Amino acid sequence: MGTTELQEEIKRLLGKLKWSQKRLGRELYYAKYDDDDVVEISRHEEKVKKDLIRKSTKTEVLQSYMDIIVNHDEFQKLDLIVPSYQKTGVLSERMESGMNNISRLVGDLIPK
């Protein structure tokens, strides 16, 4: 998935979780850090909001957001599936591309 697709998928999942983008920022902060610094949490919330609209946000950053979302307890309770192929580096570039396309097709078949 590219940046735009990941941003849209994250926003869709936030809707399913009934989370705001600020809530996502807080959850990501808590997953990374072991403190409750209100100022830093606020900065992190704003950073996440910007990451979800910028076209220049790296896909690795957005994928890390997805990983935290799908592993969160609240997401697990929703019983949703997020088909997302992760490159392994073992397959040829053509096979990696094919696997990514299959993942995207499966994702398109799931009701949103």
CSV table of C-alpha atoms in Angstrom, one decimal:
chain,number,residue,atom,x,y,z
A,1,MET,CA,0.0,0.0,0.0
A,2,GLY,CA,1.1,3.5,-0.7
A,3,THR,CA,0.9,6.5,1.6
A,4,THR,CA,-2.6,7.6,0.5
A,5,GLU,CA,-4.0,4.1,0.8
A,6,LEU,CA,-2.5,3.6,4.3
A,7,GLN,CA,-3.8,6.9,5.4
A,8,GLU,CA,-7.3,6.1,4.2
A,9,GLU,CA,-7.2,2.6,5.8
A,10,ILE,CA,-6.0,4.0,9.1
A,11,LYS,CA,-8.9,6.6,9.1
A,12,ARG,CA,-11.3,3.8,8.2
A,13,LEU,CA,-10.1,1.7,11.2
A,14,LEU,CA,-10.3,4.7,13.5
A,15,GLY,CA,-14.0,5.0,12.5
A,16,LYS,CA,-14.5,1.3,13.3
A,17,LEU,CA,-12.8,1.8,16.7
A,18,LYS,CA,-14.7,5.1,17.2
A,19,TRP,CA,-11.3,6.8,17.9
A,20,SER,CA,-10.3,10.3,17.0
A,21,GLN,CA,-7.0,11.0,15.4
A,22,LYS,CA,-6.0,12.6,18.8
A,23,ARG,CA,-6.8,9.3,20.5
A,24,LEU,CA,-4.7,7.4,18.0
A,25,GLY,CA,-1.8,9.8,18.8
A,26,ARG,CA,-2.2,9.1,22.6
A,27,GLU,CA,-2.3,5.4,22.0
A,28,LEU,CA,0.8,5.5,19.9
A,29,TYR,CA,2.5,7.6,22.5
A,30,TYR,CA,1.6,5.1,25.3
A,31,ALA,CA,2.8,2.2,23.1
A,32,LYS,CA,6.2,3.9,22.6
A,33,TYR,CA,6.9,5.7,25.9
A,34,ASP,CA,6.5,4.8,29.5
A,35,ASP,CA,5.4,8.2,30.9
A,36,ASP,CA,2.5,10.6,31.0
A,37,ASP,CA,4.1,13.8,29.9
A,38,VAL,CA,1.0,15.9,28.9
A,39,VAL,CA,3.0,18.3,26.7
A,40,GLU,CA,4.7,15.4,24.8
A,41,ILE,CA,1.4,13.6,24.4
A,42,SER,CA,-0.1,16.7,22.9
A,43,ARG,CA,2.8,17.1,20.5
A,44,HIS,CA,2.5,13.4,19.5
A,45,GLU,CA,-1.3,13.9,18.9
A,46,GLU,CA,-0.6,16.8,16.5
A,47,LYS,CA,2.2,14.9,14.7
A,48,VAL,CA,-0.1,11.9,14.1
A,49,LYS,CA,-2.8,14.2,12.8
A,50,LYS,CA,-0.4,15.7,10.3
A,51,ASP,CA,1.0,12.3,9.3
A,52,LEU,CA,-2.5,11.3,8.3
A,53,ILE,CA,-2.9,14.1,5.8
A,54,ARG,CA,0.6,14.7,4.4
A,55,LYS,CA,1.4,13.1,1.1
A,56,SER,CA,5.1,12.9,2.1
A,57,THR,CA,4.6,10.7,5.2
A,58,LYS,CA,6.7,7.6,4.8
A,59,THR,CA,4.8,4.4,4.4
A,60,GLU,CA,7.0,2.8,7.1
A,61,VAL,CA,5.6,5.3,9.7
A,62,LEU,CA,2.0,4.7,8.6
A,63,GLN,CA,2.6,0.9,8.7
A,64,SER,CA,3.9,1.2,12.2
A,65,TYR,CA,0.6,3.0,13.1
A,66,MET,CA,-1.3,0.1,11.5
A,67,ASP,CA,0.7,-2.5,13.5
A,68,ILE,CA,-0.1,-0.8,16.8
A,69,ILE,CA,-3.8,-0.4,15.9
A,70,VAL,CA,-4.4,-4.0,14.9
A,71,ASN,CA,-2.5,-5.3,18.0
A,72,HIS,CA,-4.5,-3.1,20.4
A,73,ASP,CA,-7.0,-4.9,22.7
A,74,GLU,CA,-9.9,-2.8,21.5
A,75,PHE,CA,-9.2,-3.7,17.9
A,76,GLN,CA,-9.0,-7.4,18.8
A,77,LYS,CA,-12.5,-7.2,20.3
A,78,LEU,CA,-13.9,-5.9,17.0
A,79,ASP,CA,-13.0,-9.2,15.2
A,80,LEU,CA,-11.9,-7.5,12.0
A,81,ILE,CA,-9.4,-8.6,9.5
A,82,VAL,CA,-6.9,-6.3,7.9
A,83,PRO,CA,-5.2,-8.0,4.9
A,84,SER,CA,-1.9,-6.4,4.5
A,85,TYR,CA,1.1,-8.0,2.8
A,86,GLN,CA,4.5,-7.2,4.3
A,87,LYS,CA,7.5,-7.5,2.1
A,88,THR,CA,9.8,-10.4,3.2
A,89,GLY,CA,12.8,-9.8,1.0
A,90,VAL,CA,12.8,-13.5,0.3
A,91,LEU,CA,10.7,-13.4,-2.8
A,92,SER,CA,11.5,-11.8,-6.1
A,93,GLU,CA,10.3,-8.2,-6.7
A,94,ARG,CA,7.7,-9.5,-9.1
A,95,MET,CA,6.4,-12.0,-6.6
A,96,GLU,CA,6.4,-9.4,-3.8
A,97,SER,CA,4.3,-7.1,-6.1
A,98,GLY,CA,1.9,-10.0,-6.9
A,99,MET,CA,1.4,-10.8,-3.2
A,100,ASN,CA,0.7,-7.1,-2.5
A,101,ASN,CA,-1.9,-7.1,-5.3
A,102,ILE,CA,-3.6,-10.2,-3.9
A,103,SER,CA,-3.7,-8.5,-0.5
A,104,ARG,CA,-5.2,-5.4,-2.0
A,105,LEU,CA,-7.8,-7.5,-3.8
A,106,VAL,CA,-8.8,-9.3,-0.6
A,107,GLY,CA,-9.0,-5.9,1.1
A,108,ASP,CA,-11.4,-4.6,-1.6
A,109,LEU,CA,-13.7,-7.6,-1.1
A,110,ILE,CA,-14.1,-6.9,2.6
A,111,PRO,CA,-17.1,-4.6,3.3
A,112,LYS,CA,-16.1,-1.2,4.6
